[in-house]
Coordinates of C-alpha atoms in Angstrom, one line a residue:
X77 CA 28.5 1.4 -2.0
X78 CA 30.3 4.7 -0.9
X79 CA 33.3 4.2 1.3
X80 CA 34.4 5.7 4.1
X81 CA 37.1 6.6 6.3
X82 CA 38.3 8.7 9.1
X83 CA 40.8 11.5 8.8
X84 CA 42.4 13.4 11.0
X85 CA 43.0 16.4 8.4
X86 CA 42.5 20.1 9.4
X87 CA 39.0 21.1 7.6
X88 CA 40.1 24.4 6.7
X89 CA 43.2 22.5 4.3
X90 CA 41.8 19.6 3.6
X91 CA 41.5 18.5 -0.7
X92 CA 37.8 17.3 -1.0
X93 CA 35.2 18.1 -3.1
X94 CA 32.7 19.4 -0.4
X95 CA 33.0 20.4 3.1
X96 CA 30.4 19.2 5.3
X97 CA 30.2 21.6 8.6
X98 CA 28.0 21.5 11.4
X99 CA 26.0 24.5 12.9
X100 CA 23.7 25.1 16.1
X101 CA 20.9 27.3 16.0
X102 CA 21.9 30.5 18.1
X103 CA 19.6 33.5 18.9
X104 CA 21.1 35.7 16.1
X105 CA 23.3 33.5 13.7
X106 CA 24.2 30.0 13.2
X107 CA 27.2 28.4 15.6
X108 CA 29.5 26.1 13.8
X109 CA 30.7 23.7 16.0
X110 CA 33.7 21.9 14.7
X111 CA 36.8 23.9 13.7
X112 CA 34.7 27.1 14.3
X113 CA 37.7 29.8 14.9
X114 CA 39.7 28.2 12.1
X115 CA 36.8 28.2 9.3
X116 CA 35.2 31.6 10.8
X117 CA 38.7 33.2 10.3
X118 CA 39.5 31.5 6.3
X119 CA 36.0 33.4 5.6
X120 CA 37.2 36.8 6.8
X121 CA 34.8 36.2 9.9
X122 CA 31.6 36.6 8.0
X123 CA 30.7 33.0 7.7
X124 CA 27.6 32.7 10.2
X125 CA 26.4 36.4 9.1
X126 CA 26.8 35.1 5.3
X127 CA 24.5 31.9 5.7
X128 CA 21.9 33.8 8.0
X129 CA 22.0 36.0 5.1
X130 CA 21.0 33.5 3.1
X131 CA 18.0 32.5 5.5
X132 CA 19.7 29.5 7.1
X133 CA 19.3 29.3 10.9
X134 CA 21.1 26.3 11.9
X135 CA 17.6 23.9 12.3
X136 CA 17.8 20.3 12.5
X137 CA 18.6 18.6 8.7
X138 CA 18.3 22.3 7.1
X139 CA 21.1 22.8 4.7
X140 CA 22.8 25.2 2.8
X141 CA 25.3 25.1 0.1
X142 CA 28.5 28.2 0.0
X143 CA 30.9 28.4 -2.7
X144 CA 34.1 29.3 -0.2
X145 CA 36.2 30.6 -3.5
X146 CA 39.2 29.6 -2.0
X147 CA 38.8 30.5 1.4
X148 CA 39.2 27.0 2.4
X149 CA 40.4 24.0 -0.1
X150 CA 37.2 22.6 -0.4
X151 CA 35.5 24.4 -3.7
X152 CA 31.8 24.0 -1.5
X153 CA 30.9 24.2 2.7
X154 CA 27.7 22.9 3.1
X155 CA 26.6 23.9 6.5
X156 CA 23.9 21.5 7.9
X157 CA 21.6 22.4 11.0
X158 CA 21.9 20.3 14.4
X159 CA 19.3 22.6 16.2
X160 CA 20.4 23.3 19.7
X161 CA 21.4 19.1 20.4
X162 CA 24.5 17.1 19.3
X163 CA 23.3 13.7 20.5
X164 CA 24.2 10.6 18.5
X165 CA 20.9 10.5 16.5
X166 CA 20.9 14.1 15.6
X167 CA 24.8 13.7 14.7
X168 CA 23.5 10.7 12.3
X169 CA 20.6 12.2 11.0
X170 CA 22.6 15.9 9.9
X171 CA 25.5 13.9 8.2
X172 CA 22.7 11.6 6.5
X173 CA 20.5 14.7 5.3
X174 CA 24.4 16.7 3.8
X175 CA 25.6 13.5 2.0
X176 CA 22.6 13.1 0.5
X177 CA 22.3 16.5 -0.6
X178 CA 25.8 15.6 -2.4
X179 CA 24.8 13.1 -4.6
X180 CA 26.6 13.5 -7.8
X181 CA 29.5 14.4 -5.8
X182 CA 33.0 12.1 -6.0
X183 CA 34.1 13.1 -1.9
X184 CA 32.9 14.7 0.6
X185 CA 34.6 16.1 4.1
X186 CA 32.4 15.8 7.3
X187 CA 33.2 18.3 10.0
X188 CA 30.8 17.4 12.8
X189 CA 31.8 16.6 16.3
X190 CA 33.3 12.9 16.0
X191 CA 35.9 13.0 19.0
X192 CA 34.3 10.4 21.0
X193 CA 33.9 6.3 19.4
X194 CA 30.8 7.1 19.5
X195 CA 30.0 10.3 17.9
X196 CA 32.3 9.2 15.3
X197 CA 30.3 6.4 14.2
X198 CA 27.3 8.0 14.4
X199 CA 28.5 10.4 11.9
X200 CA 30.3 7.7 9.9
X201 CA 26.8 5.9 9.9
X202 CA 24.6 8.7 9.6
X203 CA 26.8 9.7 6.0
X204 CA 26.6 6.4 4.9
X205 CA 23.1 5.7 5.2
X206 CA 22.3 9.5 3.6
X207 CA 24.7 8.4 0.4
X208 CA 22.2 5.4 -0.5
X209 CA 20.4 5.9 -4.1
X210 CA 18.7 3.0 -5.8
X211 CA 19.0 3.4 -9.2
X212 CA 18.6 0.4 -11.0
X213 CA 15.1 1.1 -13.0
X214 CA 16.9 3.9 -14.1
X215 CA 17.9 3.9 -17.8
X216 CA 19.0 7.4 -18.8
X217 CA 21.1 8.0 -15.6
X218 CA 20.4 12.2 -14.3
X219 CA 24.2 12.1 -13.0
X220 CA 22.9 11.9 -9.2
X221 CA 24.9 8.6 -8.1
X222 CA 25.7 9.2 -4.3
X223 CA 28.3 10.6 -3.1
X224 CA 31.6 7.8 -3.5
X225 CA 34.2 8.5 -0.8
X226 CA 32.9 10.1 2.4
X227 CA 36.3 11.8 5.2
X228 CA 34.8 12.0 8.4
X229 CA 36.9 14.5 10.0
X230 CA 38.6 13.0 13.8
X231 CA 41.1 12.6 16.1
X232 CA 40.4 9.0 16.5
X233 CA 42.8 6.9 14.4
X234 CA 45.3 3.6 14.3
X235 CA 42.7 0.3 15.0
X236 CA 40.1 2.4 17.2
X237 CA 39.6 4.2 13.9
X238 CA 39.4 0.8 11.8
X239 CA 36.7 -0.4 14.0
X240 CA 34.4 2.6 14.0
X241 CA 34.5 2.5 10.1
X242 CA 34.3 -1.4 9.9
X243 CA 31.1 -1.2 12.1
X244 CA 29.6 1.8 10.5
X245 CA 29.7 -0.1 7.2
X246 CA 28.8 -3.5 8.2
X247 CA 25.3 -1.8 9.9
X248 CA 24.9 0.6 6.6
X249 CA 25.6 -2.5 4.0
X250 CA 22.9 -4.5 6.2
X251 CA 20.3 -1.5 6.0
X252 CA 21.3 -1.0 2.0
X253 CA 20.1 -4.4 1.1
X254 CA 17.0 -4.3 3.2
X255 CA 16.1 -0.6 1.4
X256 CA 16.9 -3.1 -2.4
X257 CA 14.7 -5.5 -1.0
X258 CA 12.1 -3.5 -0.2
X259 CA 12.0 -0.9 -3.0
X260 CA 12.3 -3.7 -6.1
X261 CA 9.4 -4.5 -7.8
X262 CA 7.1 -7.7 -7.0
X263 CA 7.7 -8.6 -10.6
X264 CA 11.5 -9.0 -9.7
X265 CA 11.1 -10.5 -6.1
X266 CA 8.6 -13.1 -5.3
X267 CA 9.0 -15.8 -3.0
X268 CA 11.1 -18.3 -4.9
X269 CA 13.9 -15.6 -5.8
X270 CA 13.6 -13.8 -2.1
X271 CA 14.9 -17.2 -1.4
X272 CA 17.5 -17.6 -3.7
X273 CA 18.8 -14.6 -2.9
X274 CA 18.8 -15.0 0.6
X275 CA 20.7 -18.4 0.1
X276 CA 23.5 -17.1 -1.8
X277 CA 24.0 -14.2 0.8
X278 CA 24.2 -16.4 3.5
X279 CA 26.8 -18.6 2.0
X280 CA 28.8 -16.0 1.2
X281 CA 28.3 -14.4 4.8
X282 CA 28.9 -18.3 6.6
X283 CA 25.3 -18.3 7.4
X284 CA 23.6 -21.8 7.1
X285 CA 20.2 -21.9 5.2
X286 CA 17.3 -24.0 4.8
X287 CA 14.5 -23.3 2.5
X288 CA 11.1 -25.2 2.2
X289 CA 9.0 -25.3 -0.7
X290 CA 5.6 -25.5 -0.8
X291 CA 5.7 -29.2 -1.1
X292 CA 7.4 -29.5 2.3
X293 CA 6.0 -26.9 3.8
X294 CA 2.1 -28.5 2.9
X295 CA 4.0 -32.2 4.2
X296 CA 4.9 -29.9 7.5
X297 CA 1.6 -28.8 8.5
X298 CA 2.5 -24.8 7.7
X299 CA -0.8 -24.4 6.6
X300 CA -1.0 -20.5 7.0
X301 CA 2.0 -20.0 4.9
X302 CA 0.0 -22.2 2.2
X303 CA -3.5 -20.9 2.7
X304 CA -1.9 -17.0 1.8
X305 CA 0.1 -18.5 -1.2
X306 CA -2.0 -20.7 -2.8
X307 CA -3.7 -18.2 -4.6
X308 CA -0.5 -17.0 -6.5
X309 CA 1.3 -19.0 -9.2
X310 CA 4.4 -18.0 -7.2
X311 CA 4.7 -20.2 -3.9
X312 CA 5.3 -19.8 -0.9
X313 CA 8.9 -20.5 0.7
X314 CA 10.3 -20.5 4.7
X315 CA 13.7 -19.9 4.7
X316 CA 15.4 -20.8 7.9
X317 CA 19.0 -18.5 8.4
X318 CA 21.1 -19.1 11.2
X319 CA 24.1 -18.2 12.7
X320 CA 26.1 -19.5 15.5
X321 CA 29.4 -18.2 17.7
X322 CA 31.5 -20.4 19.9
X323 CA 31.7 -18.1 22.5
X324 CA 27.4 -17.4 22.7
X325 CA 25.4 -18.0 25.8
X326 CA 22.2 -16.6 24.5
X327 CA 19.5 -17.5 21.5
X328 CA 17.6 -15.6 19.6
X329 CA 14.6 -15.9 17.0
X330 CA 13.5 -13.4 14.7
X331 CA 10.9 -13.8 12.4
X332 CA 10.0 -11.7 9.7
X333 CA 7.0 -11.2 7.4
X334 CA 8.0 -11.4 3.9
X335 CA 4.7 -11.0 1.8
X336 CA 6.1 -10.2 -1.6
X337 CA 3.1 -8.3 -2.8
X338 CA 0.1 -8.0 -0.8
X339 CA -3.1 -7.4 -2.9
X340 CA -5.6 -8.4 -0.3
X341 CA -6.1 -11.5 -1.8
X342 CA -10.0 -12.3 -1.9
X343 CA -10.3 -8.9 -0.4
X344 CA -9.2 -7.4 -2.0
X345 CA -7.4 -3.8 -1.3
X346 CA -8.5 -0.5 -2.9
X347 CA -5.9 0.6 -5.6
X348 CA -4.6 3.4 -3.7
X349 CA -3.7 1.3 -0.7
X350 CA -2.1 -1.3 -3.4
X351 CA 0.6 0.6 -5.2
X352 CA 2.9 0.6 -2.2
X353 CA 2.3 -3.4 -1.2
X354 CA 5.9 -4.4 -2.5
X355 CA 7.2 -3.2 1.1
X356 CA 4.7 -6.1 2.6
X357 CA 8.1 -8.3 3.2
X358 CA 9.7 -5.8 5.1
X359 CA 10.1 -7.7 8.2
X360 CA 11.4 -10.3 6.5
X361 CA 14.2 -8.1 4.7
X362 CA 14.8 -7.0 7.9
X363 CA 15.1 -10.4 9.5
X364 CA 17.4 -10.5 6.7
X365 CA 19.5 -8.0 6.8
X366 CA 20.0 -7.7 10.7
X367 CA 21.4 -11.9 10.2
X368 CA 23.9 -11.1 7.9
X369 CA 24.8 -7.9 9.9
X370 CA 25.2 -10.1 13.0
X371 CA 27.4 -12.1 11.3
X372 CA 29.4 -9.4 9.7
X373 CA 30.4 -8.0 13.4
X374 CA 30.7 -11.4 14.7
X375 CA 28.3 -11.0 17.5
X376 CA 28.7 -14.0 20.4
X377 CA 25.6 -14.9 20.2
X378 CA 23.5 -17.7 18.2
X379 CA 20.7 -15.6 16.0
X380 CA 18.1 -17.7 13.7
X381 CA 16.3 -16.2 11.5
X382 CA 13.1 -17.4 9.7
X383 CA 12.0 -15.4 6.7
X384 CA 7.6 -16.1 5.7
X385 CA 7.3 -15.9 2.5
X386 CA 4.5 -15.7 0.4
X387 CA 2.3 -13.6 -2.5
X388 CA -1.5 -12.4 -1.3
X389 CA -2.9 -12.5 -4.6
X390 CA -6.8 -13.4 -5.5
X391 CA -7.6 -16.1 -8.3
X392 CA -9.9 -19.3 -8.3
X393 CA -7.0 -21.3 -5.9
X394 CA -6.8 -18.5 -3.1
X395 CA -8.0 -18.9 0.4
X396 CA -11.4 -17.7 1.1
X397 CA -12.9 -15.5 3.8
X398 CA -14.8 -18.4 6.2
X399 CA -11.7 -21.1 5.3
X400 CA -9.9 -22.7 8.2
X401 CA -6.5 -23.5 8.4
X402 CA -4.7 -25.8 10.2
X403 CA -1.6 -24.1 11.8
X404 CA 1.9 -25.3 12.3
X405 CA 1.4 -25.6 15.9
X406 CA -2.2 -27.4 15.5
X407 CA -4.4 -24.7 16.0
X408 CA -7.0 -23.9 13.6
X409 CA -7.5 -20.3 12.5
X410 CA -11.1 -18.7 10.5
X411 CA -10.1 -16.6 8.1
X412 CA -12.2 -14.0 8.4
X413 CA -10.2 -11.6 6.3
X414 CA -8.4 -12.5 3.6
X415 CA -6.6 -9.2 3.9
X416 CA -5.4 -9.9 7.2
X417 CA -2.4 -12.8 6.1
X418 CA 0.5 -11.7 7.5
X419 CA -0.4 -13.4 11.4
X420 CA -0.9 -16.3 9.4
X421 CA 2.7 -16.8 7.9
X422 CA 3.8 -15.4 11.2
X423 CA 2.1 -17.7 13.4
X424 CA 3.8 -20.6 11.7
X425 CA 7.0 -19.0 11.8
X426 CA 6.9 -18.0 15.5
X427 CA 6.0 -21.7 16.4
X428 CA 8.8 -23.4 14.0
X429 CA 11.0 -20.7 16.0
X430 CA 9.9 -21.8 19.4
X431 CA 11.3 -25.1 18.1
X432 CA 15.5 -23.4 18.5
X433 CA 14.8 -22.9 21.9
X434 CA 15.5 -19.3 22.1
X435 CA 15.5 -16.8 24.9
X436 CA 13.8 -14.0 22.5
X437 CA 11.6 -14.6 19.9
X438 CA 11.1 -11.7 18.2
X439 CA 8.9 -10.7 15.0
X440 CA 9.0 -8.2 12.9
X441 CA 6.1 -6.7 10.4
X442 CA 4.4 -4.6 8.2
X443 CA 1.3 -5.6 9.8
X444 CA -1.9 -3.4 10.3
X445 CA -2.7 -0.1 8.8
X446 CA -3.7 0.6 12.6
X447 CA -0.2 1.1 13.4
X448 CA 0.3 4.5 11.6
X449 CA -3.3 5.3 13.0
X450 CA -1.9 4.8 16.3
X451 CA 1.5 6.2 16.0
X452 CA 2.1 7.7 12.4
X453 CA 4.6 7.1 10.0
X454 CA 7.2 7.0 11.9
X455 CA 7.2 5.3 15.5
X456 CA 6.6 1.1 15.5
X457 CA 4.6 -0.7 18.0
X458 CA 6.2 -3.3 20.2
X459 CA 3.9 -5.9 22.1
X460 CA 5.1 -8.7 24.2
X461 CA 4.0 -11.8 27.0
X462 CA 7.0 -10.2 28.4
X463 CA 7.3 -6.6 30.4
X464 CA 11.1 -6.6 30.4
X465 CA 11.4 -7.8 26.5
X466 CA 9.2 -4.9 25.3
X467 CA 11.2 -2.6 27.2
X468 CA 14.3 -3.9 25.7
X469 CA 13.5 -4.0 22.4
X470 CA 11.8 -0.6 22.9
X471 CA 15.6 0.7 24.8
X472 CA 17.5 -0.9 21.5
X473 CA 15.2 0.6 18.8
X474 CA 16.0 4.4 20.9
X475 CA 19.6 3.6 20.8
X476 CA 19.5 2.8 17.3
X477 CA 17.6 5.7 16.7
X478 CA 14.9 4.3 15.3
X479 CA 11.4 4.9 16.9
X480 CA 9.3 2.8 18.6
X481 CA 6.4 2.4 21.5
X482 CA 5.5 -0.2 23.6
X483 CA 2.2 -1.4 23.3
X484 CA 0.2 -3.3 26.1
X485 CA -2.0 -6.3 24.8
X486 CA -5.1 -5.7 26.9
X487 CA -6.9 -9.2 27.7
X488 CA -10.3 -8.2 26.7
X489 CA -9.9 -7.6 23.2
X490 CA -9.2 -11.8 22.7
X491 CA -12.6 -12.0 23.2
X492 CA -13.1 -10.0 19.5
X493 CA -10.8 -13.1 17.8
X494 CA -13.1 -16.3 19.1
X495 CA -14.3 -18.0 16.2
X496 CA -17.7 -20.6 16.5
X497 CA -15.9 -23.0 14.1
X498 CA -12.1 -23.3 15.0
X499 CA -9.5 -22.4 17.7
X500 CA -9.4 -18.6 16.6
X501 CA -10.4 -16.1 14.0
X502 CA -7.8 -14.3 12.7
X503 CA -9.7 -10.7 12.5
X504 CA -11.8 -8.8 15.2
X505 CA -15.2 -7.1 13.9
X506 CA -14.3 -4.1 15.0
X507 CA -11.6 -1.9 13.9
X508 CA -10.7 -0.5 17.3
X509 CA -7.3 -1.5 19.0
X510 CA -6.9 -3.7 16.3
X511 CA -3.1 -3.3 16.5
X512 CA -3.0 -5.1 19.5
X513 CA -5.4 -7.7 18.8
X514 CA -3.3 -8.6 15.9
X515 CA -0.2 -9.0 18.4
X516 CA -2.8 -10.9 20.6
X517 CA -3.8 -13.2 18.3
X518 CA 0.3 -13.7 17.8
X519 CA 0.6 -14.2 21.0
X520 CA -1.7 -17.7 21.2
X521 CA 0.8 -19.3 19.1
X522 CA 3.9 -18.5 21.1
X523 CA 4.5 -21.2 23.9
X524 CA 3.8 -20.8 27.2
X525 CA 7.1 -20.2 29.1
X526 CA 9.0 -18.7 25.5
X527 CA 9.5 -14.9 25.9
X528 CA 8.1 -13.3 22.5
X529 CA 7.9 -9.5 21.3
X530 CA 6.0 -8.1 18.3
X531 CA 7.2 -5.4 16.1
X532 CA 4.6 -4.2 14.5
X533 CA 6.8 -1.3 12.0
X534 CA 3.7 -1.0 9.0
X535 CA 4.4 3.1 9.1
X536 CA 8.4 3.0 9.4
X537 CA 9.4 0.6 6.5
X538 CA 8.2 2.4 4.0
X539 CA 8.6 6.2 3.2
X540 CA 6.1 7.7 1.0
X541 CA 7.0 11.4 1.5
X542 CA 9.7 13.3 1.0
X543 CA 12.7 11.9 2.1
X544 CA 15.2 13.3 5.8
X545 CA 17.6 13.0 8.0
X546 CA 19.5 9.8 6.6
X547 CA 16.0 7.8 5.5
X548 CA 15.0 8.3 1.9
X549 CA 12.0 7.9 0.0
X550 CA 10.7 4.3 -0.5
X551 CA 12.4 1.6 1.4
X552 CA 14.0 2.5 4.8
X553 CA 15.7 -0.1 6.3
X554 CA 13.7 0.1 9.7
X555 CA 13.9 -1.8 12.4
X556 CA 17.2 -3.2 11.2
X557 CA 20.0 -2.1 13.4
X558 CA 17.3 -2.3 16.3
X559 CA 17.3 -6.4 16.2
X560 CA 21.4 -6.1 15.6
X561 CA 21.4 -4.0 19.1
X562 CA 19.0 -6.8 20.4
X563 CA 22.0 -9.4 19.5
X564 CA 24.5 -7.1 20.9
X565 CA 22.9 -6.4 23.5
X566 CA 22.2 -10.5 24.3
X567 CA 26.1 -10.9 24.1
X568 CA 26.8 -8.9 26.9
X569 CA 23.9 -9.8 29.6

């Protein structure tokens, strides 16, 4: 993974491969705004009329590249745009979109404003998450390997300096594995090896693990977990990661949906909704990722995790529409939809979490196409039983800078889930609001008196365009360093 660092250097001196400068739109050329009277002189004062020149206006994640032969030290500047704010997120999001441009590049400079802890991590971050490449399907090699030693450019040094970088790294190595996760093949991660790999990480991190197999989770009663798995030859696992902190006065749960590869199952999906089902565990990465993040920073609080594992695939074992299930908390679900099997591992998984006691349960999951219908590709959904924990997990996804709405759960749509057969049906007939009756029918399996929130992030884990700001193509991380901000957010109420 790239390293980085903070450095006090001047920009205009500094030996590094690439220059990374910051510029504001203005109203006739673009304003650089770190080291602007020092860089502006080195380039005979022509260096905002060169690059509007060149077409480049300063707006957010544009960039351009400028050979400075030997006006500065650095053989390349690459100005990047800000627009017309320097907020954390748009700090984050300009270094991510220049390091990535840089890819192929040994080290790179940052010169955006990073005088304050917290504009200096957000660049820090921001770099790091932009230098991510996943490259190992790759046999050839096209010499693109991200950028390896990132300088962000500060005043900030001695421990305060240590800890911004420390932090930075600890969030970006979290989001790094939950982009691997989500971007290897189904082929190379089904349930079983999820769960081997998630046991090794943990030990090494001084997380404790359990994992059930489907022997003990059919002997436990998690009969949603089996009903999506037992139509693949690959079974389904529950992997239960916590941590603890002797200093913690707070609990939480998250629960992630980890379904391997999602065809449908019995029905099936059409192909070109198929190709991109390998990001179906996202939640459950993220569940992942944000544990071993917690424990990374040392977060006073006590965090359990509970990844659902299974693989939706159609053969002569898997469930059928019209089965019932029996549930982990008793309940019996129709399935009406075979396609609809990510509430089902979740339902168990919320009820075995209600189990720790905690003061937040929250899950996380790619879970209805209705989402990005809603609210694109780019903005989760957040439901809750709970006013002030949908606001909070709303207020720690912004901070993060990671987008998300809440979401009401209106009381007439339960009527669309009653089944004549068993306790609920796990589909509405009709398509409308059927994001939030799939966070209602989460909602009957969370106990009374436990506050619960949904994250509903179907759009956000997954990029299928082209990739900007710090998030790539494929796998994105999201969602991750909103549930660390949850814990960190726990340890200080």
């Amino acid at each position: 993974m790239t390293t980085v660092r903070l450095n006090s250097a001047d920009p205009v001196s500094f030996a590094t491969d690439a220059l990374i400068v910051g510029f504001r739109s203005g109203s006739e050329t673009p304003l650089p705004v770190t080291s602007a009277d020092a860089l502006d002189a080195a380039f005979g004062g022509k260096l905002a009329a060169s690059l509007t020149a060149a077409g480049f206006a300063g707006k957010p994640g544009e960039i351009a590249k400028v050979p400075t032969f030997g006006a500065i030290t650095a053989p390349l500047l690459v100005a990047v745009g800000l627009g017309d704010k320097t907020d954390a997120e748009t700090l984050r999001r300009a270094a991510g979109a220049a390091a990535r441009s840089l890819a192929g590049t040994a080290r790179a400079a940052v010169a955006l404003p990073a005088e304050s802890v917290g504009d200096a991590e957000a660049v820090a971050l921001g770099a790091l998450l932009g230098a991510y490449g996943f490259s190992r399907y790759r046999t050839g090699g096209d010499g693109k390997a991200p950028v390896a030693e990132l300088d962000v450019l500060s005043p900030l040094d001695g421990e305060e300096a240590g800890r911004i970088t420390a932090r930075a790294t600890a969030l970006a190595e979290s989001v790094s594995l939950v982009r691997d996760l989500v971007n290897t093949p189904p082929s190379d991660l089904w349930p079983a090896k999820f769960a081997e790999i998630a046991e090794q990480a943990a030990a090494e991190a001084g997380l404790a693990v359990e994992v059930l197999d489907e022997k003990q989770l059919k002997d436990g009663g998690y009969g949603g977990l089996i009903g999506v798995g037992q139509g693949s030859a690959n079974p389904p696992r529950l992997v239960r990661l916590s941590y603890t902190h002797p200093e913690a006065a707070k609990t939480l749960a998250f629960v992630g949906k980890g379904i391997t590869f999602d065809s449908g199952g019995l029905s099936l999906k059409p192909s070109a909704s198929m190709d991109w089902m390998k990001s179906d565990m996202g939640g459950a990465a993220a569940v992942f990722g944000a544990l071993l993040g917690i424990a990374r920073l040392g977060v006073p609080v006590n965090a359990v995790g509970y990844l659902c594992l299974a693989e939706n695939l159609p053969s002569g074992t898997a469930q059928r529409p019209s089965d019932v299930i029996h549930s982990y908390s008793g309940k019996t679900v129709e399935v009406l939809d075979t396609d609809a099997e990510g509430r089902l591992v979740l339902m168990d998984g919320i009820a075995r979490a209600a189990e720790d006691s905690p003061d937040l349960i929250v899950d996380v999951a790619t879970l209805t196409g209705a989402q990005i219908v809603a609210l694109g590709w780019r903005t989760a959904g957040v439901m809750a039983n709970d006013d002030a924990a949908r606001e909070l997990v709303v207020e720690a996804a912004a901070a993060a800078g990671e987008g998300a709405w809440g979401m009401p759960l209106p009381e007439e749509l339960r009527k669309g889930l009653d089944s004549p057969i068993a306790d609920i049906a796990n589909l509405q007939p009709e398509r409308w609001g059927s994001m939030l009756a799939a966070g209602i029918f989460l909602k009957e399996f969370v106990p009374d008196g436990v506050r619960w929130a949904h994250i509903d992030m179907a759009g956000p884990a997954f990029n299928k365009g082209e990739p900007y700001g710090y998030t790539p193509k494929g796998g994105t991380g999201a969602i991750t360093r909103t549930l660390i901000g949850l814990a960190e957010r726990h340890a200080s109420i």
